[in-house]
Every structure is written in structure tokens, then in C-alpha cells.
Amino acid sequence: MRFMMLHPKQMNDVVRKERAIVIDLREADEYRQFHYPKAYRFDYDKMERWMREIPRSRTVVLYCEHGTTSLMAARRLATAGYRVYTVNGGATAMRKYVDMQN
């Protein structure tokens, strides 16, 4: 199974239309400073644990700071049968495009 790359300006639409679960893979202090509304913060190194709690029927959108960690996580989730997007450029790129008030 494959995952899809998502441009930050498409994020709000994809999250709404697909009722996606948004996962922030950054450190807690980075999450506190800026995160997508209602995003869950999970540690990449604990992925085996938290991915079991996410239904495979739900779309997952992942992001990290620049996109590298979320890319690795997207590969793992897609291989496990999830429909997955990873945000191209991560939170750094999202800050320019995502309306954080929604």
C-alpha cells in the first residue's frame, strides 16, 4: 500500500472531507507552540503502540517539523493497511498555509 503527499494548503479540505485523524510527531514543546487544531501528539518511537489504537477505516494525516519523520511513519502505516497522507514540508510549511483558527 502507498501513502500520499499532501500540500499544506490542502490540509483543511482533506481533514474535513475524509474525517481524518491528524497526528503531530514532534516534541511536546514544539506541539505546544504550534499545532493543527485537534491534532494528537504521538512519539514516533512509540508508534507500534499508538498505531494499534487507530482504526484502519480512518484516514490518517501525519506531520512533523520538516517532513522526514512523518514520511517514515507514513510508510509504516501504509504498509499496515492505513490510508495515509504526510504533509509535505511539515509544520514549517503548514505555518504558511493552514488557517489555525478552524
mmCIF file with all atom_site columns, C-alpha atoms in Angstrom:
data_model
loop_
_atom_site.group_PDB
_atom_site.id
_atom_site.type_symbol
_atom_site.label_atom_id
_atom_site.label_alt_id
_atom_site.label_comp_id
_atom_site.label_asym_id
_atom_site.label_entity_id
_atom_site.label_seq_id
_atom_site.pdbx_PDB_ins_code
_atom_site.Cartn_x
_atom_site.Cartn_y
_atom_site.Cartn_z
_atom_site.occupancy
_atom_site.B_iso_or_equiv
_atom_site.pdbx_formal_charge
_atom_site.auth_seq_id
_atom_site.auth_comp_id
_atom_site.auth_asym_id
_atom_site.auth_atom_id
_atom_site.pdbx_PDB_model_num
ATOM 1   C CA . MET A 1 1   ? 0.000   0.000  0.000  1.00 0.00 ? 1   MET A CA 1
ATOM 2   C CA . ARG A 1 2   ? 1.135   3.551  -0.690 1.00 0.00 ? 2   ARG A CA 1
ATOM 3   C CA . PHE A 1 3   ? 0.751   6.868  1.077  1.00 0.00 ? 3   PHE A CA 1
ATOM 4   C CA . MET A 1 4   ? 0.033   10.280 -0.393 1.00 0.00 ? 4   MET A CA 1
ATOM 5   C CA . MET A 1 5   ? 1.860   13.570 -0.084 1.00 0.00 ? 5   MET A CA 1
ATOM 6   C CA . LEU A 1 6   ? -0.300  16.482 0.980  1.00 0.00 ? 6   LEU A CA 1
ATOM 7   C CA . HIS A 1 7   ? 0.471   20.128 0.314  1.00 0.00 ? 7   HIS A CA 1
ATOM 8   C CA . PRO A 1 8   ? -0.219  22.200 3.461  1.00 0.00 ? 8   PRO A CA 1
ATOM 9   C CA . LYS A 1 9   ? -2.792  24.376 1.698  1.00 0.00 ? 9   LYS A CA 1
ATOM 10  C CA . GLN A 1 10  ? -4.856  21.220 1.004  1.00 0.00 ? 10  GLN A CA 1
ATOM 11  C CA . MET A 1 11  ? -4.832  20.064 4.599  1.00 0.00 ? 11  MET A CA 1
ATOM 12  C CA . ASN A 1 12  ? -8.072  21.624 5.861  1.00 0.00 ? 12  ASN A CA 1
ATOM 13  C CA . ASP A 1 13  ? -10.034 20.200 2.929  1.00 0.00 ? 13  ASP A CA 1
ATOM 14  C CA . VAL A 1 14  ? -8.620  16.690 3.266  1.00 0.00 ? 14  VAL A CA 1
ATOM 15  C CA . VAL A 1 15  ? -9.161  16.620 7.025  1.00 0.00 ? 15  VAL A CA 1
ATOM 16  C CA . ARG A 1 16  ? -12.785 17.748 6.665  1.00 0.00 ? 16  ARG A CA 1
ATOM 17  C CA . LYS A 1 17  ? -13.739 15.629 3.654  1.00 0.00 ? 17  LYS A CA 1
ATOM 18  C CA . GLU A 1 18  ? -12.106 12.439 4.884  1.00 0.00 ? 18  GLU A CA 1
ATOM 19  C CA . ARG A 1 19  ? -12.710 12.982 8.618  1.00 0.00 ? 19  ARG A CA 1
ATOM 20  C CA . ALA A 1 20  ? -9.013  12.323 9.041  1.00 0.00 ? 20  ALA A CA 1
ATOM 21  C CA . ILE A 1 21  ? -7.182  11.805 12.281 1.00 0.00 ? 21  ILE A CA 1
ATOM 22  C CA . VAL A 1 22  ? -4.282  14.285 12.432 1.00 0.00 ? 22  VAL A CA 1
ATOM 23  C CA . ILE A 1 23  ? -1.092  13.197 14.187 1.00 0.00 ? 23  ILE A CA 1
ATOM 24  C CA . ASP A 1 24  ? 1.751   15.508 15.164 1.00 0.00 ? 24  ASP A CA 1
ATOM 25  C CA . LEU A 1 25  ? 5.029   13.618 15.565 1.00 0.00 ? 25  LEU A CA 1
ATOM 26  C CA . ARG A 1 26  ? 7.064   16.483 17.038 1.00 0.00 ? 26  ARG A CA 1
ATOM 27  C CA . GLU A 1 27  ? 8.333   17.024 20.570 1.00 0.00 ? 27  GLU A CA 1
ATOM 28  C CA . ALA A 1 28  ? 5.882   18.254 23.218 1.00 0.00 ? 28  ALA A CA 1
ATOM 29  C CA . ASP A 1 29  ? 7.352   21.768 23.383 1.00 0.00 ? 29  ASP A CA 1
ATOM 30  C CA . GLU A 1 30  ? 7.048   22.170 19.600 1.00 0.00 ? 30  GLU A CA 1
ATOM 31  C CA . TYR A 1 31  ? 3.460   20.932 19.769 1.00 0.00 ? 31  TYR A CA 1
ATOM 32  C CA . ARG A 1 32  ? 2.604   23.464 22.496 1.00 0.00 ? 32  ARG A CA 1
ATOM 33  C CA . GLN A 1 33  ? 3.971   26.327 20.404 1.00 0.00 ? 33  GLN A CA 1
ATOM 34  C CA . PHE A 1 34  ? 2.054   25.414 17.243 1.00 0.00 ? 34  PHE A CA 1
ATOM 35  C CA . HIS A 1 35  ? -0.131  22.541 16.142 1.00 0.00 ? 35  HIS A CA 1
ATOM 36  C CA . TYR A 1 36  ? -3.009  21.782 13.858 1.00 0.00 ? 36  TYR A CA 1
ATOM 37  C CA . PRO A 1 37  ? -6.338  22.069 15.707 1.00 0.00 ? 37  PRO A CA 1
ATOM 38  C CA . LYS A 1 38  ? -7.315  18.787 17.370 1.00 0.00 ? 38  LYS A CA 1
ATOM 39  C CA . ALA A 1 39  ? -4.074  17.095 16.301 1.00 0.00 ? 39  ALA A CA 1
ATOM 40  C CA . TYR A 1 40  ? -2.904  14.288 18.552 1.00 0.00 ? 40  TYR A CA 1
ATOM 41  C CA . ARG A 1 41  ? 0.744   14.350 19.559 1.00 0.00 ? 41  ARG A CA 1
ATOM 42  C CA . PHE A 1 42  ? 2.436   10.973 19.454 1.00 0.00 ? 42  PHE A CA 1
ATOM 43  C CA . ASP A 1 43  ? 6.074   9.948  19.691 1.00 0.00 ? 43  ASP A CA 1
ATOM 44  C CA . TYR A 1 44  ? 7.441   8.259  16.607 1.00 0.00 ? 44  TYR A CA 1
ATOM 45  C CA . ASP A 1 45  ? 9.435   5.814  18.714 1.00 0.00 ? 45  ASP A CA 1
ATOM 46  C CA . LYS A 1 46  ? 6.203   4.588  20.348 1.00 0.00 ? 46  LYS A CA 1
ATOM 47  C CA . MET A 1 47  ? 4.465   4.067  17.027 1.00 0.00 ? 47  MET A CA 1
ATOM 48  C CA . GLU A 1 48  ? 3.889   0.331  17.477 1.00 0.00 ? 48  GLU A CA 1
ATOM 49  C CA . ARG A 1 49  ? 1.725   1.119  20.485 1.00 0.00 ? 49  ARG A CA 1
ATOM 50  C CA . TRP A 1 50  ? -0.350  4.044  19.227 1.00 0.00 ? 50  TRP A CA 1
ATOM 51  C CA . MET A 1 51  ? -0.962  2.751  15.716 1.00 0.00 ? 51  MET A CA 1
ATOM 52  C CA . ARG A 1 52  ? -2.907  -0.207 17.161 1.00 0.00 ? 52  ARG A CA 1
ATOM 53  C CA . GLU A 1 53  ? -5.425  2.265  18.614 1.00 0.00 ? 53  GLU A CA 1
ATOM 54  C CA . ILE A 1 54  ? -6.218  3.930  15.279 1.00 0.00 ? 54  ILE A CA 1
ATOM 55  C CA . PRO A 1 55  ? -8.916  2.206  13.235 1.00 0.00 ? 55  PRO A CA 1
ATOM 56  C CA . ARG A 1 56  ? -7.759  1.224  9.747  1.00 0.00 ? 56  ARG A CA 1
ATOM 57  C CA . SER A 1 57  ? -11.069 2.573  8.457  1.00 0.00 ? 57  SER A CA 1
ATOM 58  C CA . ARG A 1 58  ? -9.948  6.146  9.267  1.00 0.00 ? 58  ARG A CA 1
ATOM 59  C CA . THR A 1 59  ? -7.693  8.300  7.115  1.00 0.00 ? 59  THR A CA 1
ATOM 60  C CA . VAL A 1 60  ? -4.548  9.490  8.905  1.00 0.00 ? 60  VAL A CA 1
ATOM 61  C CA . VAL A 1 61  ? -2.691  12.755 8.246  1.00 0.00 ? 61  VAL A CA 1
ATOM 62  C CA . LEU A 1 62  ? 0.826   12.917 9.690  1.00 0.00 ? 62  LEU A CA 1
ATOM 63  C CA . TYR A 1 63  ? 3.226   15.783 10.126 1.00 0.00 ? 63  TYR A CA 1
ATOM 64  C CA . CYS A 1 64  ? 6.466   16.539 11.926 1.00 0.00 ? 64  CYS A CA 1
ATOM 65  C CA . GLU A 1 65  ? 8.635   19.667 11.791 1.00 0.00 ? 65  GLU A CA 1
ATOM 66  C CA . HIS A 1 66  ? 10.057  19.319 8.267  1.00 0.00 ? 66  HIS A CA 1
ATOM 67  C CA . GLY A 1 67  ? 8.502   16.115 6.902  1.00 0.00 ? 67  GLY A CA 1
ATOM 68  C CA . THR A 1 68  ? 11.187  13.465 7.393  1.00 0.00 ? 68  THR A CA 1
ATOM 69  C CA . THR A 1 69  ? 9.807   11.671 10.462 1.00 0.00 ? 69  THR A CA 1
ATOM 70  C CA . SER A 1 70  ? 6.238   11.774 9.158  1.00 0.00 ? 70  SER A CA 1
ATOM 71  C CA . LEU A 1 71  ? 7.449   10.272 5.874  1.00 0.00 ? 71  LEU A CA 1
ATOM 72  C CA . MET A 1 72  ? 8.932   7.285  7.729  1.00 0.00 ? 72  MET A CA 1
ATOM 73  C CA . ALA A 1 73  ? 5.746   6.887  9.798  1.00 0.00 ? 73  ALA A CA 1
ATOM 74  C CA . ALA A 1 74  ? 3.561   7.151  6.674  1.00 0.00 ? 74  ALA A CA 1
ATOM 75  C CA . ARG A 1 75  ? 5.455   4.276  5.056  1.00 0.00 ? 75  ARG A CA 1
ATOM 76  C CA . ARG A 1 76  ? 4.905   2.092  8.108  1.00 0.00 ? 76  ARG A CA 1
ATOM 77  C CA . LEU A 1 77  ? 1.200   2.931  8.396  1.00 0.00 ? 77  LEU A CA 1
ATOM 78  C CA . ALA A 1 78  ? 0.582   2.445  4.687  1.00 0.00 ? 78  ALA A CA 1
ATOM 79  C CA . THR A 1 79  ? 2.285   -0.951 4.809  1.00 0.00 ? 79  THR A CA 1
ATOM 80  C CA . ALA A 1 80  ? -0.017  -1.865 7.710  1.00 0.00 ? 80  ALA A CA 1
ATOM 81  C CA . GLY A 1 81  ? -3.081  -1.025 5.596  1.00 0.00 ? 81  GLY A CA 1
ATOM 82  C CA . TYR A 1 82  ? -3.914  2.555  6.582  1.00 0.00 ? 82  TYR A CA 1
ATOM 83  C CA . ARG A 1 83  ? -4.939  5.320  4.181  1.00 0.00 ? 83  ARG A CA 1
ATOM 84  C CA . VAL A 1 84  ? -2.236  7.886  4.951  1.00 0.00 ? 84  VAL A CA 1
ATOM 85  C CA . TYR A 1 85  ? -1.191  11.393 3.979  1.00 0.00 ? 85  TYR A CA 1
ATOM 86  C CA . THR A 1 86  ? 2.008   13.081 5.059  1.00 0.00 ? 86  THR A CA 1
ATOM 87  C CA . VAL A 1 87  ? 2.286   16.861 4.950  1.00 0.00 ? 87  VAL A CA 1
ATOM 88  C CA . ASN A 1 88  ? 4.968   17.980 2.528  1.00 0.00 ? 88  ASN A CA 1
ATOM 89  C CA . GLY A 1 89  ? 7.334   20.272 4.439  1.00 0.00 ? 89  GLY A CA 1
ATOM 90  C CA . GLY A 1 90  ? 5.767   19.506 7.830  1.00 0.00 ? 90  GLY A CA 1
ATOM 91  C CA . ALA A 1 91  ? 4.808   22.120 10.400 1.00 0.00 ? 91  ALA A CA 1
ATOM 92  C CA . THR A 1 92  ? 7.324   24.531 8.932  1.00 0.00 ? 92  THR A CA 1
ATOM 93  C CA . ALA A 1 93  ? 5.353   24.642 5.675  1.00 0.00 ? 93  ALA A CA 1
ATOM 94  C CA . MET A 1 94  ? 1.966   24.431 7.422  1.00 0.00 ? 94  MET A CA 1
ATOM 95  C CA . ARG A 1 95  ? 2.538   27.702 9.230  1.00 0.00 ? 95  ARG A CA 1
ATOM 96  C CA . LYS A 1 96  ? 2.253   29.460 5.857  1.00 0.00 ? 96  LYS A CA 1
ATOM 97  C CA . TYR A 1 97  ? -0.919  27.792 4.609  1.00 0.00 ? 97  TYR A CA 1
ATOM 98  C CA . VAL A 1 98  ? -3.106  26.299 7.310  1.00 0.00 ? 98  VAL A CA 1
ATOM 99  C CA . ASP A 1 99  ? -5.721  28.509 8.886  1.00 0.00 ? 99  ASP A CA 1
ATOM 100 C CA . MET A 1 100 ? -5.166  27.641 12.534 1.00 0.00 ? 100 MET A CA 1
ATOM 101 C CA . GLN A 1 101 ? -8.470  29.242 13.563 1.00 0.00 ? 101 GLN A CA 1
ATOM 102 C CA . ASN A 1 102 ? -10.612 26.473 12.024 1.00 0.00 ? 102 ASN A CA 1
#
